[in-house]
Short mmCIF file of C-alpha atoms in Angstrom, two decimals:
data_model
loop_
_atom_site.label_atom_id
_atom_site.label_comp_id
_atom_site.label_asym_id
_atom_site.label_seq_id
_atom_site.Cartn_x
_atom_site.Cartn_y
_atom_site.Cartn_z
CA UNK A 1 43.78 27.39 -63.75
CA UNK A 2 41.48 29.69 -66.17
CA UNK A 3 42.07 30.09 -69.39
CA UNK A 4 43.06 33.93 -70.31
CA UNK A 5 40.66 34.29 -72.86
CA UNK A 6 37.62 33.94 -70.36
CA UNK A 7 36.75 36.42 -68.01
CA UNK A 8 34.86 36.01 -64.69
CA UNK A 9 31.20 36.30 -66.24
CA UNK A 10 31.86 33.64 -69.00
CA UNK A 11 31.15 30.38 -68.54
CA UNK A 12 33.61 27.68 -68.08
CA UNK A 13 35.06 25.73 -71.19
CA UNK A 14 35.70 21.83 -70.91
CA UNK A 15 38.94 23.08 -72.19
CA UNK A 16 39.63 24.43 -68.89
CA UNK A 17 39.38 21.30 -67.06
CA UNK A 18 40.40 18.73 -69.09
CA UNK A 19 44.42 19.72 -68.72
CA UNK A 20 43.72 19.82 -64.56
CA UNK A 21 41.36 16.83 -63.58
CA UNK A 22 41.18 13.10 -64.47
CA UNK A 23 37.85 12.84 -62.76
CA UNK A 24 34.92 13.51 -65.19
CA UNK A 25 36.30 13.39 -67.97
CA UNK A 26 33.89 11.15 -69.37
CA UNK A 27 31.65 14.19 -68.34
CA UNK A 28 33.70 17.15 -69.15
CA UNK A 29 35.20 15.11 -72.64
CA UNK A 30 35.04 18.16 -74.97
CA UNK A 31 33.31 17.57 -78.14
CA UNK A 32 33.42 20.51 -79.74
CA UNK A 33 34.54 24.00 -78.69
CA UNK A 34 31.19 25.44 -77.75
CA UNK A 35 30.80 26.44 -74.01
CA UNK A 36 29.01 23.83 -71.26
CA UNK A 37 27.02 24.40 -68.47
CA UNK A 38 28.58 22.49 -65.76
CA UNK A 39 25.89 20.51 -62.90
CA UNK A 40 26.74 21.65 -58.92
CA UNK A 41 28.18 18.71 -58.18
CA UNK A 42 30.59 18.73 -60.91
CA UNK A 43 31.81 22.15 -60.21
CA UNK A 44 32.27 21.20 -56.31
CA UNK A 45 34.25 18.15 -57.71
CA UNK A 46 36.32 20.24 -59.74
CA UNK A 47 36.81 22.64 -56.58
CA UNK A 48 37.51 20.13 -54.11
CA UNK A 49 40.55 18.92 -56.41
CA UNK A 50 41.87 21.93 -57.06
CA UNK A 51 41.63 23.08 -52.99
CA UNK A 52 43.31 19.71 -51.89
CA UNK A 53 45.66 19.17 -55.06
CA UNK A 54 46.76 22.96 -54.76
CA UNK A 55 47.17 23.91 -50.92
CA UNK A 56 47.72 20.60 -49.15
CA UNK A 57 48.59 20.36 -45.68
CA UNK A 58 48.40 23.27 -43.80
CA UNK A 59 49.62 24.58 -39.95
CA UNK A 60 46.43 27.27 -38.73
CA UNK A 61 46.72 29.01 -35.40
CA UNK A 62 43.19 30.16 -34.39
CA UNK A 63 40.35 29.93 -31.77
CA UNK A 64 38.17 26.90 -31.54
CA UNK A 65 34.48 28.30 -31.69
CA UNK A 66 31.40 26.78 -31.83
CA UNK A 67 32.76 23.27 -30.92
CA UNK A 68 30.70 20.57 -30.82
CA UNK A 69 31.53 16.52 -30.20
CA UNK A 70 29.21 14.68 -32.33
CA UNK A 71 27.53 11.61 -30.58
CA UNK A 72 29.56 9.51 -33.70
CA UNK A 73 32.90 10.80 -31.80
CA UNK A 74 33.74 13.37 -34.36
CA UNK A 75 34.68 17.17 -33.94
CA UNK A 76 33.12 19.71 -35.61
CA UNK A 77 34.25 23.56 -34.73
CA UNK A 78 35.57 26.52 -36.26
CA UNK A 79 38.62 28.29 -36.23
CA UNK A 80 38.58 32.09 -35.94
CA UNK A 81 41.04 35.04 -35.64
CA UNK A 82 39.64 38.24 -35.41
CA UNK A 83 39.10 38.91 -38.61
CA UNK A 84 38.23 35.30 -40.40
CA UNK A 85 36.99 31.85 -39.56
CA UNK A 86 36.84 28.32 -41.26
CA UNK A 87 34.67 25.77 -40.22
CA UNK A 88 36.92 22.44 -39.59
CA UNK A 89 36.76 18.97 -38.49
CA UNK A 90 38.65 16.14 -36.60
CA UNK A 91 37.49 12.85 -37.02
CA UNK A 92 37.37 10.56 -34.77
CA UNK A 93 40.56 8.71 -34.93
CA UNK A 94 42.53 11.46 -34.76
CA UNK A 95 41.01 13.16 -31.31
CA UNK A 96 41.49 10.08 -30.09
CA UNK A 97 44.60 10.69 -29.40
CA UNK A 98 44.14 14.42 -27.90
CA UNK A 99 45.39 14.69 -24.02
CA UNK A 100 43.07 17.35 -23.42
CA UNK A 101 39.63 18.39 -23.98
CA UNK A 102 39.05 20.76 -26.57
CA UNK A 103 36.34 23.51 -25.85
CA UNK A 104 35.33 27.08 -26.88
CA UNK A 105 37.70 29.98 -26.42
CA UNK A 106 40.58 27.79 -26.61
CA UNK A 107 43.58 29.17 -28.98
CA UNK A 108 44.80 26.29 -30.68
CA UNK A 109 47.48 25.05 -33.67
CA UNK A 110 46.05 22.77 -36.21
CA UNK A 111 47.45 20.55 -38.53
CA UNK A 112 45.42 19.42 -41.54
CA UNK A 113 44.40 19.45 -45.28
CA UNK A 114 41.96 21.83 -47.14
CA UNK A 115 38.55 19.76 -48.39
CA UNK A 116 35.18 20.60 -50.21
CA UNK A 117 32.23 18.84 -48.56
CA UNK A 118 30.87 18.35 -51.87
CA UNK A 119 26.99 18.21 -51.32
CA UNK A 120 27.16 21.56 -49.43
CA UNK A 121 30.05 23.11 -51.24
CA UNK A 122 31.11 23.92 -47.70
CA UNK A 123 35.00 24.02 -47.69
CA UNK A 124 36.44 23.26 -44.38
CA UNK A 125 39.90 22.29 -42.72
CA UNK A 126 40.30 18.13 -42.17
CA UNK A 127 42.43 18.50 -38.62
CA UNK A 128 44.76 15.55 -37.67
CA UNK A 129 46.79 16.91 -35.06
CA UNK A 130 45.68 19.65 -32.54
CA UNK A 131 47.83 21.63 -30.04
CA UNK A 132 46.70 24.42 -27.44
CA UNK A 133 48.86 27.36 -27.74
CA UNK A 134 50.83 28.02 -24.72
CA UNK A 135 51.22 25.51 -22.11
CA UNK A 136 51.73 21.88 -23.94
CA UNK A 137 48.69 18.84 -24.61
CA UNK A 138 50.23 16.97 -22.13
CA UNK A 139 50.44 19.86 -19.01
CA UNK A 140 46.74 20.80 -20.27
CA UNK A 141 45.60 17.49 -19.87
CA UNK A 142 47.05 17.44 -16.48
CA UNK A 143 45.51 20.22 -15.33
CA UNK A 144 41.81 19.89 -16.84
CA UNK A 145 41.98 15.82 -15.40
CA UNK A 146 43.67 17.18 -12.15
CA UNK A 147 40.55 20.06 -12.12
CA UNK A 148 37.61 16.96 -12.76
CA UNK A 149 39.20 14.58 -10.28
CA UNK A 150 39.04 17.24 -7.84
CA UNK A 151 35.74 18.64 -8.21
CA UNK A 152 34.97 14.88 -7.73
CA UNK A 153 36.30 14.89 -4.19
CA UNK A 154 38.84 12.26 -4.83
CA UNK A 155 41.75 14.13 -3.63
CA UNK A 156 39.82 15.11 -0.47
CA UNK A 157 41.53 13.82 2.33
CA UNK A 158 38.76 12.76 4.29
CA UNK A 159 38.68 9.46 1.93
CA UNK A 160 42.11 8.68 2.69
CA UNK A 161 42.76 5.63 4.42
CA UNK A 162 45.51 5.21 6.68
CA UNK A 163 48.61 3.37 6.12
CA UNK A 164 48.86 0.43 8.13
CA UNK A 165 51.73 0.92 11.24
CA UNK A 166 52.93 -2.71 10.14
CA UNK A 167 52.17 -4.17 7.22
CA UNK A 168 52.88 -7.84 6.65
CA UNK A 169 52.47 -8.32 3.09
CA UNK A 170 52.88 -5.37 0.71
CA UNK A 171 52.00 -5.80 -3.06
CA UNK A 172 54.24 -3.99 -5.64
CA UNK A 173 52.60 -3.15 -8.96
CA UNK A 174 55.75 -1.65 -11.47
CA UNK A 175 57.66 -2.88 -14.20
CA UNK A 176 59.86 -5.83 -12.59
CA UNK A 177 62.82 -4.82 -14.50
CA UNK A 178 63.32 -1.24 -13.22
CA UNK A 179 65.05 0.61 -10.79
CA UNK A 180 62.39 1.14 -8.69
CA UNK A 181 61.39 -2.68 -7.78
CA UNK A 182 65.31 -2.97 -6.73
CA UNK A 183 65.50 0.25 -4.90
CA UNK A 184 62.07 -0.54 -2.96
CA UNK A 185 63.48 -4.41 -2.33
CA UNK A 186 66.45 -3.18 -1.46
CA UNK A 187 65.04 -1.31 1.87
CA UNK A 188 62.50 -3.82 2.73
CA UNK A 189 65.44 -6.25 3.02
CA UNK A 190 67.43 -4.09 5.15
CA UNK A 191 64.61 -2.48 7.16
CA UNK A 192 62.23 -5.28 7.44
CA UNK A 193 63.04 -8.63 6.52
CA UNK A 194 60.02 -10.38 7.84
CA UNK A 195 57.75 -8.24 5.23
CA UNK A 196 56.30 -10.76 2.70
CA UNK A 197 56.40 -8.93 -0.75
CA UNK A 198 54.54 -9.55 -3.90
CA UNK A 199 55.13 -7.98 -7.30
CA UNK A 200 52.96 -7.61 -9.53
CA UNK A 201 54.76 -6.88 -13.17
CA UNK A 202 53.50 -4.26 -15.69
CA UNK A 203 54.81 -2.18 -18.00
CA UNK A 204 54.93 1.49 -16.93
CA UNK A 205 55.16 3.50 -19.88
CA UNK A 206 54.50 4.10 -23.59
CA UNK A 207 51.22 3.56 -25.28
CA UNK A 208 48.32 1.18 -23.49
CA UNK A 209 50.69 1.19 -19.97
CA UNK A 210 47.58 2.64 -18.25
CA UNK A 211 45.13 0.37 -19.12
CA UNK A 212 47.96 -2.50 -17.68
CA UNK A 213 49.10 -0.94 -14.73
CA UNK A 214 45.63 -0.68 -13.59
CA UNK A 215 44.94 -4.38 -14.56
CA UNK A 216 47.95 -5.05 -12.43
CA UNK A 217 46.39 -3.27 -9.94
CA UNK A 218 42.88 -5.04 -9.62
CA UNK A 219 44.99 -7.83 -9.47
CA UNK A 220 47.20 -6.87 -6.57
CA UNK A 221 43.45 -6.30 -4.39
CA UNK A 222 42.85 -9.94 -5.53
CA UNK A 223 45.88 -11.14 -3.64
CA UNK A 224 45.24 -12.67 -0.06
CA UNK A 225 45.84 -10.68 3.18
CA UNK A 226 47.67 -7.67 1.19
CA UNK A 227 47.60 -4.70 3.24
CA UNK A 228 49.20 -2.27 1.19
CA UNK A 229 49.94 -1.34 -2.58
CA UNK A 230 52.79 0.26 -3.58
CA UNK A 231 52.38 1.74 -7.91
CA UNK A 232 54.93 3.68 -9.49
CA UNK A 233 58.48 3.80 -11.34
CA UNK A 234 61.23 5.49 -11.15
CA UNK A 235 62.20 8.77 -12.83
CA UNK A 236 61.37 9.98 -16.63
CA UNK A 237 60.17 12.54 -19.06
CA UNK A 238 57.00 13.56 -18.44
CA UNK A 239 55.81 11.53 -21.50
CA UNK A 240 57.65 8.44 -19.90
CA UNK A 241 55.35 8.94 -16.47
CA UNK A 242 52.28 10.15 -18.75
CA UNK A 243 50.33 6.66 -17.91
CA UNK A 244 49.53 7.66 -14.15
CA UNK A 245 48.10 10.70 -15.46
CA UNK A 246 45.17 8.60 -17.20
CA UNK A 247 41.47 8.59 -15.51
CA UNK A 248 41.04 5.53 -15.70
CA UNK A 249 44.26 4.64 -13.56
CA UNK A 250 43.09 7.02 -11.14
CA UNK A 251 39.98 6.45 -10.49
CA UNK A 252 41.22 2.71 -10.36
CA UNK A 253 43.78 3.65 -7.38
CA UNK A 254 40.31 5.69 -5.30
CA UNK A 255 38.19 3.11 -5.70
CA UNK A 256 40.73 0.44 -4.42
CA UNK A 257 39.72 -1.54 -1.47
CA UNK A 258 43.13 -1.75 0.02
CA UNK A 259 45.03 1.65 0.80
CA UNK A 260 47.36 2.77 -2.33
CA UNK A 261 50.85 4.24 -1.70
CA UNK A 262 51.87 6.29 -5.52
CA UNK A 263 55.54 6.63 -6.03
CA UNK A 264 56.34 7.79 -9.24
CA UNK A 265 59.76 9.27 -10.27
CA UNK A 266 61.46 11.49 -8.32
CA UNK A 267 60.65 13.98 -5.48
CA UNK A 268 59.92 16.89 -7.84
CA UNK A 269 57.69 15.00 -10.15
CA UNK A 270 53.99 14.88 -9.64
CA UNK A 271 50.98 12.78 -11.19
CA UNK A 272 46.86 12.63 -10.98
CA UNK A 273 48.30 9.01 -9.22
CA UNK A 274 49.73 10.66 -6.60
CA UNK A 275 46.78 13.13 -6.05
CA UNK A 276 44.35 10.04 -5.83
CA UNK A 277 46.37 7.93 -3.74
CA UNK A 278 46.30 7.10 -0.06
CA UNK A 279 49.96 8.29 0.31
CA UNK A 280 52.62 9.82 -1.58
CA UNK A 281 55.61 9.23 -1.82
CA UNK A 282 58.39 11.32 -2.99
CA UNK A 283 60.08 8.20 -4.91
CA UNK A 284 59.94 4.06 -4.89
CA UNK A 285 62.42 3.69 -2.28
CA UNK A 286 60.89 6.56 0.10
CA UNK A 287 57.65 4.31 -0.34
CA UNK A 288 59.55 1.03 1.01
CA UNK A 289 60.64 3.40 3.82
CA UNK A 290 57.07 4.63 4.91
CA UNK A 291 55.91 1.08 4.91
CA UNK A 292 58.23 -0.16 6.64
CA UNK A 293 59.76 0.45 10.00
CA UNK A 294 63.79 -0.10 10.58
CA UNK A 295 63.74 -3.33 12.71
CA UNK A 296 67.24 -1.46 14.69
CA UNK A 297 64.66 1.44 15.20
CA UNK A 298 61.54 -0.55 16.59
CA UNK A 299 64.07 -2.46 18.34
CA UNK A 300 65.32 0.83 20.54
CA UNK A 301 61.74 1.78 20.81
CA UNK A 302 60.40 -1.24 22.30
CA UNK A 303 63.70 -1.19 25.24
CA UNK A 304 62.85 2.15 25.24
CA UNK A 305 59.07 1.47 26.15
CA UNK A 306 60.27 -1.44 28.51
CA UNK A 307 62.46 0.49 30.71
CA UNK A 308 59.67 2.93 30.83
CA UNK A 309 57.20 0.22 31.88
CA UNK A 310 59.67 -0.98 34.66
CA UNK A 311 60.09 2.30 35.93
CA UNK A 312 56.33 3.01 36.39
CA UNK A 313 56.02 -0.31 37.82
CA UNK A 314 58.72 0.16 40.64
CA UNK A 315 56.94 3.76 41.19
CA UNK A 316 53.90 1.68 41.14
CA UNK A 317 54.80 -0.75 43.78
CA UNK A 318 56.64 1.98 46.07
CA UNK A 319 53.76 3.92 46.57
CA UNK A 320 51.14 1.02 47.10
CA UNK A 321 54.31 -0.19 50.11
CA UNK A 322 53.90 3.23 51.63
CA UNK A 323 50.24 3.06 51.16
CA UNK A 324 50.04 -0.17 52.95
CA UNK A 325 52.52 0.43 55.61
CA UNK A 326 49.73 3.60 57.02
CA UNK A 327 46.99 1.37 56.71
CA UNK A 328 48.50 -0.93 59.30
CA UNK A 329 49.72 1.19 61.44
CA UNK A 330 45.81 2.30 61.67
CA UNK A 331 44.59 -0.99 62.11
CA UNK A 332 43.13 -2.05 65.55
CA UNK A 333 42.92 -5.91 66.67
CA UNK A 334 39.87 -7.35 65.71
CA UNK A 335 38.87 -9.16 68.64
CA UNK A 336 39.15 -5.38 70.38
CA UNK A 337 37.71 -3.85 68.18
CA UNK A 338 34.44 -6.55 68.65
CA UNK A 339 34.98 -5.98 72.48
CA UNK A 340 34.67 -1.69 71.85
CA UNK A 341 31.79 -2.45 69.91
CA UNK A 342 29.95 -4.90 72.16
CA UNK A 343 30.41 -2.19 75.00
CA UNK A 344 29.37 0.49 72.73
CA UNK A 345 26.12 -1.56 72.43
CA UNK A 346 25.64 -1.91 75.83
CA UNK A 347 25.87 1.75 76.45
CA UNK A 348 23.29 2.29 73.84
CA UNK A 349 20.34 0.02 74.92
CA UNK A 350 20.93 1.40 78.69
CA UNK A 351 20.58 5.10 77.28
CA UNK A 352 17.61 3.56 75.10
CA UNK A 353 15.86 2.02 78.22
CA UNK A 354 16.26 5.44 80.36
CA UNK A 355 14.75 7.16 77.93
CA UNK A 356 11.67 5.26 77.23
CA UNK A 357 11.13 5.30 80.45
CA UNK A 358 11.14 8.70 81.35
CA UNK A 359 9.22 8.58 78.03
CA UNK A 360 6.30 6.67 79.97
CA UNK A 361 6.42 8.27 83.15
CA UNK A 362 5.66 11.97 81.91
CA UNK A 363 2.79 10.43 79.60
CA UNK A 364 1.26 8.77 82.75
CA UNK A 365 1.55 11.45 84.81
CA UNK A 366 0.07 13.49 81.64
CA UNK A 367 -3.11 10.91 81.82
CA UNK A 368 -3.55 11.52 85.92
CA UNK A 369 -3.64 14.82 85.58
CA UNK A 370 -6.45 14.50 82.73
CA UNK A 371 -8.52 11.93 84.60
CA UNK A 372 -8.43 14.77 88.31
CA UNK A 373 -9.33 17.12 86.02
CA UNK A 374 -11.82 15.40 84.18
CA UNK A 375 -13.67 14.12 87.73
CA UNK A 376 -16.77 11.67 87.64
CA UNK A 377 -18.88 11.47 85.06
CA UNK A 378 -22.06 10.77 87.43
CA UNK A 379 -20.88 14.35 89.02
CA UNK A 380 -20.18 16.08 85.60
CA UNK A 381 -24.17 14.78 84.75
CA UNK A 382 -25.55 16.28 87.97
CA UNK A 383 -23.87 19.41 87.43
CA UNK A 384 -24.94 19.61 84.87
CA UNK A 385 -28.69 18.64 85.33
CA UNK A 386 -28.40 21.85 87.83
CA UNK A 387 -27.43 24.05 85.32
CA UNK A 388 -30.09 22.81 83.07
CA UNK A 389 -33.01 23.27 85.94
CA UNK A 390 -31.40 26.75 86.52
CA UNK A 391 -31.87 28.06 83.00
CA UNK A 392 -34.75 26.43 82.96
CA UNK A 393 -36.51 28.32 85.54
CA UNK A 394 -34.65 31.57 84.51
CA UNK A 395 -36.42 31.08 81.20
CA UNK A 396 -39.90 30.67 83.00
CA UNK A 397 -39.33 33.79 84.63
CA UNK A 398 -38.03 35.92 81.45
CA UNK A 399 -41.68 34.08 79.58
CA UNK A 400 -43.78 34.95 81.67
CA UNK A 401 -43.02 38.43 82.95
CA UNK A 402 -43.12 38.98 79.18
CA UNK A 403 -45.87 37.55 78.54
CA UNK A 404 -47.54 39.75 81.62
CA UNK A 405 -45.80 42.36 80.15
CA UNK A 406 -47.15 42.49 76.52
CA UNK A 407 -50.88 41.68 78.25
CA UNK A 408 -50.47 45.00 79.85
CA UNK A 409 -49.94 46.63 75.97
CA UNK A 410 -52.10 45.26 74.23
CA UNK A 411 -54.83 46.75 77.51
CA UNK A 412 -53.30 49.97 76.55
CA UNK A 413 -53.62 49.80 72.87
CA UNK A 414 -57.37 48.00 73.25
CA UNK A 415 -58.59 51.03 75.48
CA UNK A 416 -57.24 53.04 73.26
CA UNK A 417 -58.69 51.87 69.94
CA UNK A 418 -61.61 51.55 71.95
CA UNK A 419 -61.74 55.80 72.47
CA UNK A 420 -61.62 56.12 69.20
CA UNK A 421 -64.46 53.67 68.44
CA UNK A 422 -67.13 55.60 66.15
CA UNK A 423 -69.97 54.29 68.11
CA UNK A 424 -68.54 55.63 71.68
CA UNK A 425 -68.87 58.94 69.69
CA UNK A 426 -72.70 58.26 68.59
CA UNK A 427 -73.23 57.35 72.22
CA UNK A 428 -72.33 60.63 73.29
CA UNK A 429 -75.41 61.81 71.25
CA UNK A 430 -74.28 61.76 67.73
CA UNK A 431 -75.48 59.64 64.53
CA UNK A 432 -73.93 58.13 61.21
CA UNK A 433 -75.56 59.29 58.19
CA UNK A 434 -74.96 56.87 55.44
CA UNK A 435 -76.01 56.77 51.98
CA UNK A 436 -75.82 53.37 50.35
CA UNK A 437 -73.34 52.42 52.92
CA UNK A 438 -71.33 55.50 52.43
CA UNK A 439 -70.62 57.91 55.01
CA UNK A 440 -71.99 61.09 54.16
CA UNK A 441 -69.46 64.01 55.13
CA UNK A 442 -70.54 66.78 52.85
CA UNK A 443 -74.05 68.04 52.11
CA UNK A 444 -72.38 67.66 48.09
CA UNK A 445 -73.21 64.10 48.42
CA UNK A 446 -76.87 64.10 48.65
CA UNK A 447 -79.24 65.35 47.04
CA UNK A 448 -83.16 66.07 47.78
CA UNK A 449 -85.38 63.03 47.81
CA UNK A 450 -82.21 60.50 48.99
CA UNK A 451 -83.22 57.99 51.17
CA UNK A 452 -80.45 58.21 54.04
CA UNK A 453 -79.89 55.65 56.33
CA UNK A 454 -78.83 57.31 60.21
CA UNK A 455 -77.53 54.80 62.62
CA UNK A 456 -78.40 56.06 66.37
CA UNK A 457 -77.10 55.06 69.98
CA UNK A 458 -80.03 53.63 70.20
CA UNK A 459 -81.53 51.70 66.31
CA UNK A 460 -81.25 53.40 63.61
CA UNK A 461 -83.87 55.19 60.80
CA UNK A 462 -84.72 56.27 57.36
CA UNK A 463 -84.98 59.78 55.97
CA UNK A 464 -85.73 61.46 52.93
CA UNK A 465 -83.69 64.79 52.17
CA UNK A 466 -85.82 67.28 51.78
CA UNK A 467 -83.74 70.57 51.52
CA UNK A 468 -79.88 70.78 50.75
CA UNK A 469 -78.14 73.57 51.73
CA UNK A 470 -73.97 73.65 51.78
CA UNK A 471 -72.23 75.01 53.49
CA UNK A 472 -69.47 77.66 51.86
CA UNK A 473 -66.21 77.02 53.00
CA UNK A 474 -64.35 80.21 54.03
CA UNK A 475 -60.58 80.79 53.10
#
C-alpha cells in the first residue's frame, strides 16, 4: 500500500491513496505532487478501508474478558490469549441468537470482520457468530438454564404436585401430526376408554416453537375440568427438542395451575421441561400409561378388594356370633334378677336399722352416764359454797397470824432503833455539841470564841469556846 520511495518518517502522498480508496477523493484529489498533511479522521477512514477491504472475515479463538452487556443489548468484550488481546463487539442482533450466556473467563470461537471505530481510531473485531470451545452452544445453554432454574427451586420436589390417581379429562399440548399424539391415543384407547382427551396443536420444533408450545399451554389451563397436561414429542436431534429447553417454556410449565406431565423424545433424552415438570416421563406413550390405569388391571383390583371385603365381613360376623352366643349364656331372667335385687334391698335396710340402733343405744347410755356423773346442780353449788367458806376461813387464819406475826417485828426492830436513839445516850448523862446545827466530833471544828449550842437530858445551853486543845491521835 506505500509507495517505495517513502519511508516511515515521511509523510503520506495523495499519490498513495488515490490508486486504493474511492472515498475522499474529492479530499485526497492530488493537485500537484507536493506532500499533504492528512486530518485524523481522514487517516482513520483510510485505515478502516484498508483493515476491512484487506483482512475480511476472520475465525479468532480467545478468552472473553472484560465483558460487558450494554443496557442497548449490545456486547462489548475483549478477546485475549496469553500473549495479545482485541477489543470486539456483537451487536445486538447477532447475540440474539446465542444459546448461552457469555461471561468472563470463557474460551470462545468468533466469527467476524476487522473494523476501525473511526472517532477513536480504536480497531476492534465486529463478532456475528460466537461458540464456546469445548462442549457445544446448545449443551452450554442447557447447563447454565438447567443451573438458574435450579438455584430458583423449581426443580425442588417439594413443589411438585401429584398426579391425579384418575384423571377424567387429560389435555395434550404437541404437534397433532406426530407420532407422539398417536402413540399416547393409542394407549388411552386401549387402557382407558372413558378418559375424555383434548389436544391442543402446536408446533414442536424449529424457530419460535417455544413461544407456541407455551401459548398452547396457557391454553390447555383455560380448558374446563382438565386435570392433567401432557407436553412433549417424540424423538429428535437435540436441535429438533431444543424448544423445551427455553425459559420461558419452563417457567410456563412451574407456574401452571394444573399438574404438568413432560414427555419429550425418548427415554435417554432429557430437557429443562422435564426438570420443571410435575412428572416425567420417559416418552409420549409412557405418559398415556402413567395417567392412565388399564381398565383389565383396576378391574382385578377392585374383585380383588371385594373378596377381601367379604372375607373380613364373614370374620366380622363370626366373631360378633360367638360374642353374642357368651353373652346369653350369662344372662339371668329379668324378672329374677328384680326379685334378687328387691331381697338384696331388704337385707340392706334391716342391717341399716340394726345399726342405727345400736348407734342410739350406746349414745344414750353415753348421756346417763354423763348426767350420774354430773349430779345436781343445787348439790354441785353447795359444795361448792363449802369449799368457798373453807378457804375462806383458812385465809383469815394465814392474815391474821401474819399480820400478828409482822406486829411482833416491827416491836423488835422499834426497840431496837429505839437503843440506838441519840437522846437515850444523852439521858445516860451525855450532851450534843452542835455548831450551826452540825455535830461537833473533833476539837478541829471549832475554834475559840464559837458560840456552841449543847443539847442536855434536860434543855439545852450556849457556850463560848474559850480554849482549844486537840487531841493527837496516836498510830
Amino acid at each position: 500500500m506505500s509507495d517505495s520511495s517513502n519511508t516511515p518518517n515521511q509523510p503520506l502522498r495523495k499519490s498513495d491513496f488515490s490508486a486504493q480508496i474511492s472515498l475522499g477523493e474529492n479530499v485526497l484529489a492530488e493537485k500537484s505532487n507536493e506532500p499533504s498533511v492528512l486530518s485524523v479522521e481522514q487517516l482513520n477512514i483510510y485505515i478502516k478501508q484498508l483493515l476491512e477491504g484487506q483482512v475480511g472475515q476472520v475465525w479468532v479463538r480467545g478468552e472473553l474478558s472484560n465483558f460487558k452487556a450494554h443496557t442497548s443489548g449490545h456486547f462489548y468484550f475483549s478477546l485475549k490469549d496469553s500473549k495479545s488481546q482485541i477489543m470486539a463487539v456483537m451487536f445486538r442482533g447477532n447475540n440474539a441468537r446465542l444459546k448461552f450466556k457469555p461471561t468472563d473467563g470463557m474460551e470462545v470461537i468468533l466469527r467476524g470482520r476487522i473494523t476501525v471505530y473511526e472517532p477513536r481510531g480504536n480497531y476492534q473485531l465486529m463478532c456475528d457468530m460466537m461458540e464456546p470451545v469445548g462442549a457445544g452452544a446448545l449443551q452450554k445453554a442447557f447447563e447454565q438454564l438447567k443451573v438458574k432454574l435450579k438455584s430458583e427451586g423449581l426443580f425442588e420436589a417439594t413443589r411438585k404436585r401429584p398426579i391425579p390417581t384418575f384423571p377424567r379429562h387429560i389435555a395434550i399440548v404437541t404437534s397433532p401430526t406426530g407420532a407422539a399424539i398417536r402413540d399416547i391415543i393409542n394407549v388411552l384407547s386401549r387402557r382407558a376408554k372413558s378418559i375424555q382427551v383434548t389436544v391442543v396443536p402446536t408446533v414442536v420444533q424449529g424457530e419460535g416453537a417455544a413461544l407456541k408450545i407455551s401459548e398452547a399451554l396457557l391454553k390447555a389451563t383455560t380448558l374446563p375440568g382438565v386435570d392433567v397436561i401432557i407436553v412433549g414429542r417424540g424423538g429428535g436431534s437435540i436441535e429438533d427438542m431444543w424448544c423445551f429447553n427455553d425459559e420461558k417454556l419452563a417457567r410456563q410449565i412451574a407456574a401452571s395451575p394444573i399438574p404438568v406431565i413432560s414427555a419429550v423424545g425418548h427415554e435417554i433424552d432429557f430437557t429443562i421441561a422435564d426438570f420443571v415438570a410435575d412428572l416425567r416421563a420417559p416418552t409420549p406413550s409412557a405418559a398415556a400409561e402413567l395417567v392412565a390405569k388399564s381398565s383389565s388391571e383396576l378391574s382385578n383390583k377392585v374383585k380383588a378388594a371385594e373378596r377381601m371385603l367379604h372375607m373380613s365381613f364373614e370374620k366380622k360376623m363370626k366373631y360378633l356370633r360367638e360374642k353374642m352366643l357368651g353373652l346369653s349364656k350369662r344372662l339371668v331372667d329379668p324378672q329374677r334378677r328384680l326379685q334378687d335385687l328387691e331381697l338384696r334391698n331388704d337385707d340392706l335396710l334391716t342391717r341399716l336399722e340394726l345399726a342405727m340402733n345400736r348407734v342410739v343405744a350406746v349414745r344414750k347410755h353415753r348421756v346417763e352416764l354423763l348426767q350420774q356423773k354430773l349430779g345436781s346442780p343445787q348439790n354441785l353449788i353447795d359444795r361448792k359454797k363449802k369449799e368457798l367458806e373453807y378457804f375462806f376461813a383458812r385465809s383469815e387464819k394465814a392474815l391474821l397470824y401474819s399480820i400478828e406475826k409482822k406486829k411482833a417485828r416491827l416491836s423488835r426492830v422499834m426497840a431496837m432503833l429505839d437503843s440506838m436513839s441519840p437522846l437515850k445516850v444523852v439521858e445516860r448523862g451525855y450532851s450534843i455539841v452542835t455548831k450551826n446545827n452540825e455535830v461537833i466530833k473533833s476539837a478541829s471544828q471549832v475554834k475559840k470564841g464559837d458560840m456552841l449550842d449543847i443539847r442536855l437530858a434536860q434543855g439545852s445551853l450556849t457556850a463560848v469556846v474559850d480554849t482549844v486543845a486537840e487531841t493527837v491521835k496516836k498510830d
